[in-house]
PDB file of C-alpha atoms in Angstrom:
ATOM      1  CA  MET A   5     260.291 108.338  94.716  1.00  0.00           C
ATOM      2  CA  LYS A   6     259.429 105.006  93.112  1.00  0.00           C
ATOM      3  CA  GLN A   7     259.264 103.440  96.524  1.00  0.00           C
ATOM      4  CA  LEU A   8     257.028 106.272  97.767  1.00  0.00           C
ATOM      5  CA  LEU A   9     254.683 105.848  94.824  1.00  0.00           C
ATOM      6  CA  SER A  10     254.674 102.112  95.343  1.00  0.00           C
ATOM      7  CA  LEU A  11     253.656 102.584  98.963  1.00  0.00           C
ATOM      8  CA  LEU A  12     250.929 104.986  97.949  1.00  0.00           C
ATOM      9  CA  ILE A  13     249.490 102.594  95.391  1.00  0.00           C
ATOM     10  CA  CYS A  14     249.676  99.651  97.792  1.00  0.00           C
ATOM     11  CA  SER A  15     247.841 101.623 100.456  1.00  0.00           C
ATOM     12  CA  LEU A  16     244.903 101.987  98.021  1.00  0.00           C
ATOM     13  CA  ALA A  17     244.537  98.280  97.412  1.00  0.00           C
ATOM     14  CA  ILE A  18     241.025  96.985  98.104  1.00  0.00           C
ATOM     15  CA  THR A  19     241.082  94.255 100.712  1.00  0.00           C
ATOM     16  CA  ALA A  20     238.424  91.690 101.581  1.00  0.00           C
ATOM     17  CA  PRO A  21     236.436  92.268 104.773  1.00  0.00           C
ATOM     18  CA  GLN A  22     237.601  90.473 107.926  1.00  0.00           C
ATOM     19  CA  GLY A  23     236.039  87.041 108.288  1.00  0.00           C
ATOM     20  CA  LEU A  24     235.426  86.572 104.580  1.00  0.00           C
ATOM     21  CA  PHE A  25     238.198  83.983 104.236  1.00  0.00           C
ATOM     22  CA  ALA A  26     236.923  82.083 107.272  1.00  0.00           C
ATOM     23  CA  ALA A  27     233.402  82.112 105.856  1.00  0.00           C
ATOM     24  CA  GLN A  28     234.715  80.730 102.550  1.00  0.00           C
ATOM     25  CA  VAL A  29     236.553  77.879 104.333  1.00  0.00           C
ATOM     26  CA  LYS A  30     233.403  77.021 106.320  1.00  0.00           C
ATOM     27  CA  ALA A  31     231.323  76.982 103.125  1.00  0.00           C
ATOM     28  CA  GLU A  32     233.834  74.724 101.412  1.00  0.00           C
ATOM     29  CA  LYS A  33     233.871  72.341 104.359  1.00  0.00           C
ATOM     30  CA  GLU A  34     230.057  72.152 104.399  1.00  0.00           C
ATOM     31  CA  ALA A  35     230.000  71.527 100.654  1.00  0.00           C
ATOM     32  CA  ALA A  36     232.495  68.679 101.030  1.00  0.00           C
ATOM     33  CA  GLN A  37     230.271  67.019 103.594  1.00  0.00           C
ATOM     34  CA  ALA A  38     227.070  67.372 101.510  1.00  0.00           C
ATOM     35  CA  PRO A  39     225.868  64.478  99.255  1.00  0.00           C
ATOM     36  CA  LYS A  40     227.614  64.482  95.894  1.00  0.00           C
ATOM     37  CA  VAL A  41     225.425  65.440  92.960  1.00  0.00           C
ATOM     38  CA  GLU A  42     226.608  64.837  89.459  1.00  0.00           C
ATOM     39  CA  ILE A  43     226.297  67.939  87.320  1.00  0.00           C
ATOM     40  CA  ALA A  44     226.815  67.858  83.624  1.00  0.00           C
ATOM     41  CA  LYS A  45     229.819  69.932  82.663  1.00  0.00           C
ATOM     42  CA  THR A  46     229.854  71.350  79.206  1.00  0.00           C
ATOM     43  CA  GLU A  47     232.033  73.859  77.394  1.00  0.00           C
ATOM     44  CA  ASP A  48     229.002  76.083  76.981  1.00  0.00           C
ATOM     45  CA  LEU A  49     228.443  76.116  80.770  1.00  0.00           C
ATOM     46  CA  LYS A  50     232.067  76.996  81.411  1.00  0.00           C
ATOM     47  CA  GLU A  51     231.814  79.899  79.004  1.00  0.00           C
ATOM     48  CA  GLU A  52     228.672  81.190  80.719  1.00  0.00           C
ATOM     49  CA  VAL A  53     230.183  81.278  84.223  1.00  0.00           C
ATOM     50  CA  ALA A  54     233.624  82.477  83.156  1.00  0.00           C
ATOM     51  CA  PRO A  55     234.197  86.195  84.023  1.00  0.00           C
ATOM     52  CA  LYS A  56     234.110  88.514  81.068  1.00  0.00           C
ATOM     53  CA  GLU A  57     237.229  90.326  80.104  1.00  0.00           C
ATOM     54  CA  LEU A  58     237.167  94.099  80.537  1.00  0.00           C
ATOM     55  CA  THR A  59     236.619  96.093  77.394  1.00  0.00           C
ATOM     56  CA  ALA A  60     238.963  98.883  76.396  1.00  0.00           C
ATOM     57  CA  ASP A  61     236.382 101.455  77.518  1.00  0.00           C
ATOM     58  CA  GLU A  62     235.988  99.759  80.914  1.00  0.00           C
ATOM     59  CA  VAL A  63     239.752  99.795  81.394  1.00  0.00           C
ATOM     60  CA  LYS A  64     239.726 103.561  80.682  1.00  0.00           C
ATOM     61  CA  LEU A  65     237.003 104.080  83.289  1.00  0.00           C
ATOM     62  CA  LEU A  66     238.900 101.930  85.785  1.00  0.00           C
ATOM     63  CA  SER A  67     242.090 103.872  85.179  1.00  0.00           C
ATOM     64  CA  GLN A  68     240.247 107.146  85.732  1.00  0.00           C
ATOM     65  CA  ALA A  69     238.595 105.863  88.901  1.00  0.00           C
ATOM     66  CA  TYR A  70     241.907 104.562  90.202  1.00  0.00           C
ATOM     67  CA  GLY A  71     243.532 107.918  89.600  1.00  0.00           C
ATOM     68  CA  HIS A  72     240.570 109.546  91.377  1.00  0.00           C
ATOM     69  CA  MET A  73     241.239 107.339  94.452  1.00  0.00           C
ATOM     70  CA  ILE A  74     244.882 108.461  94.502  1.00  0.00           C
ATOM     71  CA  GLY A  75     243.747 112.078  94.157  1.00  0.00           C
ATOM     72  CA  GLU A  76     241.329 111.794  97.035  1.00  0.00           C
ATOM     73  CA  ASN A  77     244.036 110.418  99.288  1.00  0.00           C
ATOM     74  CA  LEU A  78     246.411 113.191  98.354  1.00  0.00           C
ATOM     75  CA  ALA A  79     243.653 115.803  98.947  1.00  0.00           C
ATOM     76  CA  GLN A  80     243.033 114.351 102.444  1.00  0.00           C
ATOM     77  CA  ILE A  81     246.687 114.990 103.318  1.00  0.00           C
ATOM     78  CA  GLY A  82     245.992 118.636 102.653  1.00  0.00           C
ATOM     79  CA  LEU A  83     249.530 119.675 101.708  1.00  0.00           C
ATOM     80  CA  PRO A  84     250.148 122.555  99.262  1.00  0.00           C
ATOM     81  CA  LEU A  85     251.593 120.350  96.561  1.00  0.00           C
ATOM     82  CA  ASP A  86     251.661 121.102  92.812  1.00  0.00           C
ATOM     83  CA  ASN A  87     249.128 118.763  91.204  1.00  0.00           C
ATOM     84  CA  ASP A  88     250.641 119.161  87.716  1.00  0.00           C
ATOM     85  CA  GLN A  89     254.059 118.118  89.035  1.00  0.00           C
ATOM     86  CA  ILE A  90     252.507 115.149  90.830  1.00  0.00           C
ATOM     87  CA  ILE A  91     251.067 113.910  87.526  1.00  0.00           C
ATOM     88  CA  HIS A  92     254.404 114.683  85.793  1.00  0.00           C
ATOM     89  CA  GLY A  93     256.263 112.575  88.455  1.00  0.00           C
ATOM     90  CA  ILE A  94     253.850 109.644  87.926  1.00  0.00           C
ATOM     91  CA  GLN A  95     254.444 109.791  84.201  1.00  0.00           C
ATOM     92  CA  ASP A  96     258.188 109.875  84.748  1.00  0.00           C
ATOM     93  CA  ALA A  97     257.970 106.799  87.000  1.00  0.00           C
ATOM     94  CA  PHE A  98     256.054 104.912  84.324  1.00  0.00           C
ATOM     95  CA  ASN A  99     258.593 105.919  81.701  1.00  0.00           C
ATOM     96  CA  GLY A 100     261.521 104.788  83.862  1.00  0.00           C
ATOM     97  CA  ALA A 101     262.927 108.290  84.475  1.00  0.00           C
ATOM     98  CA  GLU A 102     264.897 109.039  87.618  1.00  0.00           C
ATOM     99  CA  SER A 103     263.263 110.891  90.516  1.00  0.00           C
ATOM    100  CA  PRO A 104     264.598 114.460  91.030  1.00  0.00           C
ATOM    101  CA  LEU A 105     265.027 113.698  94.794  1.00  0.00           C
ATOM    102  CA  GLU A 106     266.156 110.782  96.891  1.00  0.00           C
ATOM    103  CA  ASP A 107     263.352 108.997  98.763  1.00  0.00           C
ATOM    104  CA  SER A 108     264.741 110.037 102.149  1.00  0.00           C
ATOM    105  CA  THR A 109     264.943 113.631 101.026  1.00  0.00           C
ATOM    106  CA  THR A 110     261.347 113.510  99.757  1.00  0.00           C
ATOM    107  CA  ILE A 111     260.037 112.178 103.034  1.00  0.00           C
ATOM    108  CA  ASP A 112     261.970 114.737 105.018  1.00  0.00           C
ATOM    109  CA  MET A 113     260.600 117.601 102.880  1.00  0.00           C
ATOM    110  CA  ILE A 114     257.044 116.305 103.304  1.00  0.00           C
ATOM    111  CA  SER A 115     257.531 116.333 107.102  1.00  0.00           C
ATOM    112  CA  ARG A 116     258.774 119.920 106.942  1.00  0.00           C
ATOM    113  CA  LEU A 117     255.787 120.905 104.829  1.00  0.00           C
ATOM    114  CA  GLN A 118     253.425 119.280 107.369  1.00  0.00           C
ATOM    115  CA  GLU A 119     255.068 121.155 110.192  1.00  0.00           C
ATOM    116  CA  ASP A 120     254.756 124.447 108.351  1.00  0.00           C
ATOM    117  CA  LYS A 121     251.060 123.709 107.681  1.00  0.00           C
ATOM    118  CA  LEU A 122     250.455 122.982 111.353  1.00  0.00           C
ATOM    119  CA  LYS A 123     252.139 126.192 112.458  1.00  0.00           C
ATOM    120  CA  ASN A 124     250.083 128.262 110.017  1.00  0.00           C
ATOM    121  CA  GLU A 125     246.846 126.613 111.122  1.00  0.00           C
ATOM    122  CA  CYS A 126     247.675 127.168 114.801  1.00  0.00           C
ATOM    123  CA  LYS A 127     248.394 130.826 114.199  1.00  0.00           C
ATOM    124  CA  ALA A 128     245.295 131.442 112.096  1.00  0.00           C
ATOM    125  CA  ASN A 129     242.966 129.530 114.486  1.00  0.00           C
ATOM    126  CA  LEU A 130     244.341 131.282 117.564  1.00  0.00           C
ATOM    127  CA  LYS A 131     243.835 134.681 115.967  1.00  0.00           C
ATOM    128  CA  GLU A 132     240.266 133.796 115.018  1.00  0.00           C
ATOM    129  CA  ALA A 133     239.545 132.502 118.573  1.00  0.00           C
ATOM    130  CA  GLU A 134     240.897 135.651 120.308  1.00  0.00           C
ATOM    131  CA  GLU A 135     239.130 138.036 117.944  1.00  0.00           C
ATOM    132  CA  PHE A 136     235.827 136.173 118.355  1.00  0.00           C
ATOM    133  CA  LEU A 137     235.989 136.105 122.167  1.00  0.00           C
ATOM    134  CA  ALA A 138     236.895 139.790 122.377  1.00  0.00           C
ATOM    135  CA  ALA A 139     233.982 140.819 120.184  1.00  0.00           C
ATOM    136  CA  HIS A 140     231.583 138.309 121.675  1.00  0.00           C
ATOM    137  CA  SER A 141     232.145 139.537 125.260  1.00  0.00           C
ATOM    138  CA  LYS A 142     230.315 142.729 124.372  1.00  0.00           C
ATOM    139  CA  ASP A 143     227.064 140.865 123.761  1.00  0.00           C
ATOM    140  CA  LYS A 144     224.659 141.605 126.667  1.00  0.00           C
ATOM    141  CA  ASP A 145     223.581 137.973 126.808  1.00  0.00           C
ATOM    142  CA  ILE A 146     227.124 136.657 127.225  1.00  0.00           C
ATOM    143  CA  ILE A 147     228.456 135.793 130.689  1.00  0.00           C
ATOM    144  CA  VAL A 148     232.244 135.850 130.985  1.00  0.00           C
ATOM    145  CA  LEU A 149     233.593 133.195 133.300  1.00  0.00           C
ATOM    146  CA  GLU A 150     237.241 133.887 132.546  1.00  0.00           C
ATOM    147  CA  GLN A 151     238.338 137.012 130.696  1.00  0.00           C
ATOM    148  CA  ASP A 152     239.276 136.310 127.062  1.00  0.00           C
ATOM    149  CA  LYS A 153     239.187 132.586 127.765  1.00  0.00           C
ATOM    150  CA  LEU A 154     235.728 131.281 128.673  1.00  0.00           C
ATOM    151  CA  GLN A 155     232.196 132.527 128.007  1.00  0.00           C
ATOM    152  CA  PHE A 156     228.673 131.126 127.936  1.00  0.00           C
ATOM    153  CA  LYS A 157     225.152 132.027 127.046  1.00  0.00           C
ATOM    154  CA  GLN A 158     222.277 130.576 129.020  1.00  0.00           C
ATOM    155  CA  MET A 159     219.743 129.051 126.599  1.00  0.00           C
ATOM    156  CA  VAL A 160     217.442 127.346 129.158  1.00  0.00           C
ATOM    157  CA  LYS A 161     217.266 128.106 132.868  1.00  0.00           C
ATOM    158  CA  GLY A 162     217.571 125.269 135.345  1.00  0.00           C
ATOM    159  CA  SER A 163     215.525 124.723 138.494  1.00  0.00           C
ATOM    160  CA  GLY A 164     217.338 121.792 140.157  1.00  0.00           C
ATOM    161  CA  LYS A 165     220.392 121.445 142.303  1.00  0.00           C
ATOM    162  CA  GLU A 166     223.527 123.338 141.368  1.00  0.00           C
ATOM    163  CA  CYS A 167     226.506 121.334 140.181  1.00  0.00           C
ATOM    164  CA  GLU A 168     229.613 121.523 142.322  1.00  0.00           C
ATOM    165  CA  LEU A 169     233.166 120.497 141.566  1.00  0.00           C
ATOM    166  CA  GLU A 170     232.832 117.307 143.631  1.00  0.00           C
ATOM    167  CA  ASP A 171     229.690 116.183 141.773  1.00  0.00           C
ATOM    168  CA  THR A 172     229.394 113.762 138.873  1.00  0.00           C
ATOM    169  CA  PRO A 173     227.113 115.546 136.396  1.00  0.00           C
ATOM    170  CA  ILE A 174     224.948 113.703 133.865  1.00  0.00           C
ATOM    171  CA  ILE A 175     225.015 115.698 130.630  1.00  0.00           C
ATOM    172  CA  SER A 176     224.123 115.849 126.961  1.00  0.00           C
ATOM    173  CA  TYR A 177     226.333 117.863 124.674  1.00  0.00           C
ATOM    174  CA  LYS A 178     227.181 118.866 121.145  1.00  0.00           C
ATOM    175  CA  GLY A 179     230.579 120.288 120.216  1.00  0.00           C
ATOM    176  CA  THR A 180     231.201 122.482 117.147  1.00  0.00           C
ATOM    177  CA  TYR A 181     233.780 124.767 115.647  1.00  0.00           C
ATOM    178  CA  LEU A 182     233.005 128.455 114.973  1.00  0.00           C
ATOM    179  CA  ASN A 183     231.936 127.566 111.428  1.00  0.00           C
ATOM    180  CA  GLY A 184     229.243 125.226 112.790  1.00  0.00           C
ATOM    181  CA  GLU A 185     230.975 121.954 111.891  1.00  0.00           C
ATOM    182  CA  VAL A 186     230.194 119.306 114.501  1.00  0.00           C
ATOM    183  CA  PHE A 187     233.233 117.447 115.915  1.00  0.00           C
ATOM    184  CA  GLY A 188     231.499 115.525 118.726  1.00  0.00           C
ATOM    185  CA  GLU A 189     228.009 114.854 120.086  1.00  0.00           C
ATOM    186  CA  SER A 190     226.595 112.625 122.809  1.00  0.00           C
ATOM    187  CA  LYS A 191     224.044 110.025 121.705  1.00  0.00           C
ATOM    188  CA  LYS A 192     222.399 109.983 125.134  1.00  0.00           C
ATOM    189  CA  ALA A 193     222.807 111.570 128.565  1.00  0.00           C
ATOM    190  CA  GLU A 194     225.891 110.211 130.323  1.00  0.00           C
ATOM    191  CA  PRO A 195     227.811 110.874 133.593  1.00  0.00           C
ATOM    192  CA  ILE A 196     231.261 112.418 133.302  1.00  0.00           C
ATOM    193  CA  SER A 197     234.156 112.970 135.683  1.00  0.00           C
ATOM    194  CA  LEU A 198     234.829 116.695 136.061  1.00  0.00           C
ATOM    195  CA  GLN A 199     238.377 115.879 137.163  1.00  0.00           C
ATOM    196  CA  ASP A 200     239.147 114.140 133.833  1.00  0.00           C
ATOM    197  CA  THR A 201     237.663 116.596 131.345  1.00  0.00           C
ATOM    198  CA  LEU A 202     238.835 119.776 129.668  1.00  0.00           C
ATOM    199  CA  ALA A 203     239.493 122.715 131.972  1.00  0.00           C
ATOM    200  CA  GLY A 204     237.145 124.983 130.081  1.00  0.00           C
ATOM    201  CA  PHE A 205     234.446 122.263 129.953  1.00  0.00           C
ATOM    202  CA  ARG A 206     234.739 121.650 133.713  1.00  0.00           C
ATOM    203  CA  LYS A 207     234.605 125.344 134.603  1.00  0.00           C
ATOM    204  CA  ALA A 208     231.532 125.848 132.403  1.00  0.00           C
ATOM    205  CA  ILE A 209     229.570 123.004 134.051  1.00  0.00           C
ATOM    206  CA  VAL A 210     230.318 123.894 137.674  1.00  0.00           C
ATOM    207  CA  GLY A 211     227.523 126.261 138.741  1.00  0.00           C
ATOM    208  CA  MET A 212     224.961 124.943 136.283  1.00  0.00           C
ATOM    209  CA  LYS A 213     221.600 123.893 137.721  1.00  0.00           C
ATOM    210  CA  VAL A 214     219.895 120.678 136.809  1.00  0.00           C
ATOM    211  CA  GLY A 215     217.773 121.272 133.680  1.00  0.00           C
ATOM    212  CA  GLU A 216     219.938 124.182 132.549  1.00  0.00           C
ATOM    213  CA  LYS A 217     221.265 124.460 128.998  1.00  0.00           C
ATOM    214  CA  ARG A 218     224.305 126.549 128.142  1.00  0.00           C
ATOM    215  CA  LYS A 219     226.193 127.394 124.991  1.00  0.00           C
ATOM    216  CA  VAL A 220     229.871 127.583 125.990  1.00  0.00           C
ATOM    217  CA  TYR A 221     232.788 129.191 124.129  1.00  0.00           C
ATOM    218  CA  ILE A 222     236.250 127.881 125.084  1.00  0.00           C
ATOM    219  CA  HIS A 223     239.613 129.382 124.200  1.00  0.00           C
ATOM    220  CA  PRO A 224     242.148 126.739 123.001  1.00  0.00           C
ATOM    221  CA  ASP A 225     244.256 127.360 126.151  1.00  0.00           C
ATOM    222  CA  LEU A 226     241.391 125.800 128.090  1.00  0.00           C
ATOM    223  CA  ALA A 227     240.604 123.198 125.449  1.00  0.00           C
ATOM    224  CA  TYR A 228     242.941 121.055 123.313  1.00  0.00           C
ATOM    225  CA  GLY A 229     245.442 123.704 122.270  1.00  0.00           C
ATOM    226  CA  PRO A 230     247.808 123.038 119.322  1.00  0.00           C
ATOM    227  CA  THR A 231     248.329 119.326 120.004  1.00  0.00           C
ATOM    228  CA  THR A 232     245.151 117.577 118.993  1.00  0.00           C
ATOM    229  CA  SER A 233     243.592 115.415 116.299  1.00  0.00           C
ATOM    230  CA  LEU A 234     240.961 118.174 115.997  1.00  0.00           C
ATOM    231  CA  ALA A 235     241.668 121.529 114.424  1.00  0.00           C
ATOM    232  CA  PRO A 236     244.761 122.847 116.213  1.00  0.00           C
ATOM    233  CA  ASN A 237     244.315 125.909 118.406  1.00  0.00           C
ATOM    234  CA  ALA A 238     240.676 126.095 117.512  1.00  0.00           C
ATOM    235  CA  LEU A 239     238.032 127.791 119.672  1.00  0.00           C
ATOM    236  CA  LEU A 240     235.511 125.126 120.659  1.00  0.00           C
ATOM    237  CA  THR A 241     231.819 125.690 121.323  1.00  0.00           C
ATOM    238  CA  PHE A 242     229.609 123.311 123.273  1.00  0.00           C
ATOM    239  CA  GLU A 243     225.896 123.139 123.850  1.00  0.00           C
ATOM    240  CA  ILE A 244     225.572 121.463 127.244  1.00  0.00           C
ATOM    241  CA  VAL A 245     222.472 120.318 129.092  1.00  0.00           C
ATOM    242  CA  LEU A 246     222.809 119.346 132.741  1.00  0.00           C
ATOM    243  CA  GLU A 247     220.426 116.390 132.815  1.00  0.00           C
ATOM    244  CA  GLY A 248     221.079 115.424 136.445  1.00  0.00           C
ATOM    245  CA  LEU A 249     223.646 114.735 139.147  1.00  0.00           C
ATOM    246  CA  GLU A 250     224.740 111.216 139.941  1.00  0.00           C
ATOM    247  CA  LYS A 251     223.820 110.439 143.526  1.00  0.00           C
ATOM    248  CA  GLN A 252     226.811 109.985 145.834  1.00  0.00           C
ATOM    249  CA  GLU A 253     226.412 106.804 147.897  1.00  0.00           C
ATOM    250  CA  PRO A 254     227.489 107.060 151.582  1.00  0.00           C
ATOM    251  CA  GLU A 255     230.777 105.357 152.422  1.00  0.00           C
ATOM    252  CA  THR A 256     230.476 101.983 154.134  1.00  0.00           C
ATOM    253  CA  ASP A 257     232.858  99.821 156.146  1.00  0.00           C
ATOM    254  CA  ASP A 258     233.880  96.931 153.860  1.00  0.00           C
ATOM    255  CA  THR A 259     234.801  94.792 156.884  1.00  0.00           C
ATOM    256  CA  ILE A 260     231.148  94.495 157.863  1.00  0.00           C
ATOM    257  CA  GLY A 261     230.289  92.626 154.704  1.00  0.00           C
ATOM    258  CA  GLY A 262     227.035  92.593 152.771  1.00  0.00           C
ATOM    259  CA  MET A 263     226.038  92.989 149.142  1.00  0.00           C
ATOM    260  CA  GLY A 264     226.360  96.756 149.037  1.00  0.00           C
ATOM    261  CA  SER A 265     224.122  99.110 147.061  1.00  0.00           C
ATOM    262  CA  LEU A 266     222.541  97.832 143.869  1.00  0.00           C
ATOM    263  CA  PRO A 267     221.460 100.148 141.013  1.00  0.00           C
ATOM    264  CA  ASN A 268     217.811 101.113 141.129  1.00  0.00           C
ATOM    265  CA  GLU A 269     215.527 103.980 140.118  1.00  0.00           C
ATOM    266  CA  ASP A 270     216.946 106.163 142.889  1.00  0.00           C
ATOM    267  CA  ALA A 271     220.488 105.836 141.545  1.00  0.00           C
ATOM    268  CA  PHE A 272     220.212 109.382 140.103  1.00  0.00           C
ATOM    269  CA  ALA A 273     219.098 112.385 142.081  1.00  0.00           C
ATOM    270  CA  ASP A 274     217.767 115.753 140.957  1.00  0.00           C
ATOM    271  CA  THR A 275     216.964 114.491 137.467  1.00  0.00           C
ATOM    272  CA  PRO A 276     214.101 116.490 135.828  1.00  0.00           C
ATOM    273  CA  ALA A 277     211.221 114.495 134.344  1.00  0.00           C
ATOM    274  CA  ASP A 278     211.516 116.296 131.040  1.00  0.00           C
ATOM    275  CA  HIS A 279     215.100 116.799 129.804  1.00  0.00           C
ATOM    276  CA  GLN A 280     215.975 119.675 127.489  1.00  0.00           C
ATOM    277  CA  ASN A 281     217.222 117.878 124.376  1.00  0.00           C
ATOM    278  CA  LEU A 282     219.837 119.354 122.100  1.00  0.00           C
ATOM    279  CA  LYS A 283     218.565 120.481 118.794  1.00  0.00           C
TER     280      LYS A 283
END
């Protein structure tokens, strides 16, 4: 337990930004090459530039802030631990008392607690996703692409070419959870490979017309499922705008030679003049 506490405290240590040491060395080198200037050194001057010692009140504030940093890190872990017992364990460590568990046992139990937390989140999120899709499918404005798995609502109609599976669509998007929390958003329109994206995302884009905007609802089976850095087994929603389709250049015989095709204003086809921006 002492080792675990030590690792926790060390992980909170404030480190200097990268490059700071190099900048200091450079400054010292330049100072050494500069003309020497005699500066009067007095005891009064030394006292003025010397750092002040922290007062007792400042140490109290620092201690509280340091404890707050530890608490924030523990809160981010999100495990159902007993805060009172955590404080009790810290006090025992300071007083030299033995830990109630071996370090290896403590780490093993934390791993088991994390696994239990993940299983519970997966179960709860999956239930929420399935209940939402079932109820949402009854909305007259909802189009079901795959029963109980994939739905969308058309927000803006398109008038351009329809996206096919072989195309490279240029899109803008915003991804959110059911509670509205944003987990991803494009900064500008960008081409994507339909072969390398989520199954639900791909199926939702195929059939869109250039200029069209859809709000898509994807079951976790067609999204990231339980194994993800996002919320496990969460239903994902995306607002997608099909901004254009990347023009497919005709195949050429490389043995003939030549410079090939250079990017120009015709590099993108079927791109509307006024894109529908995500709000």
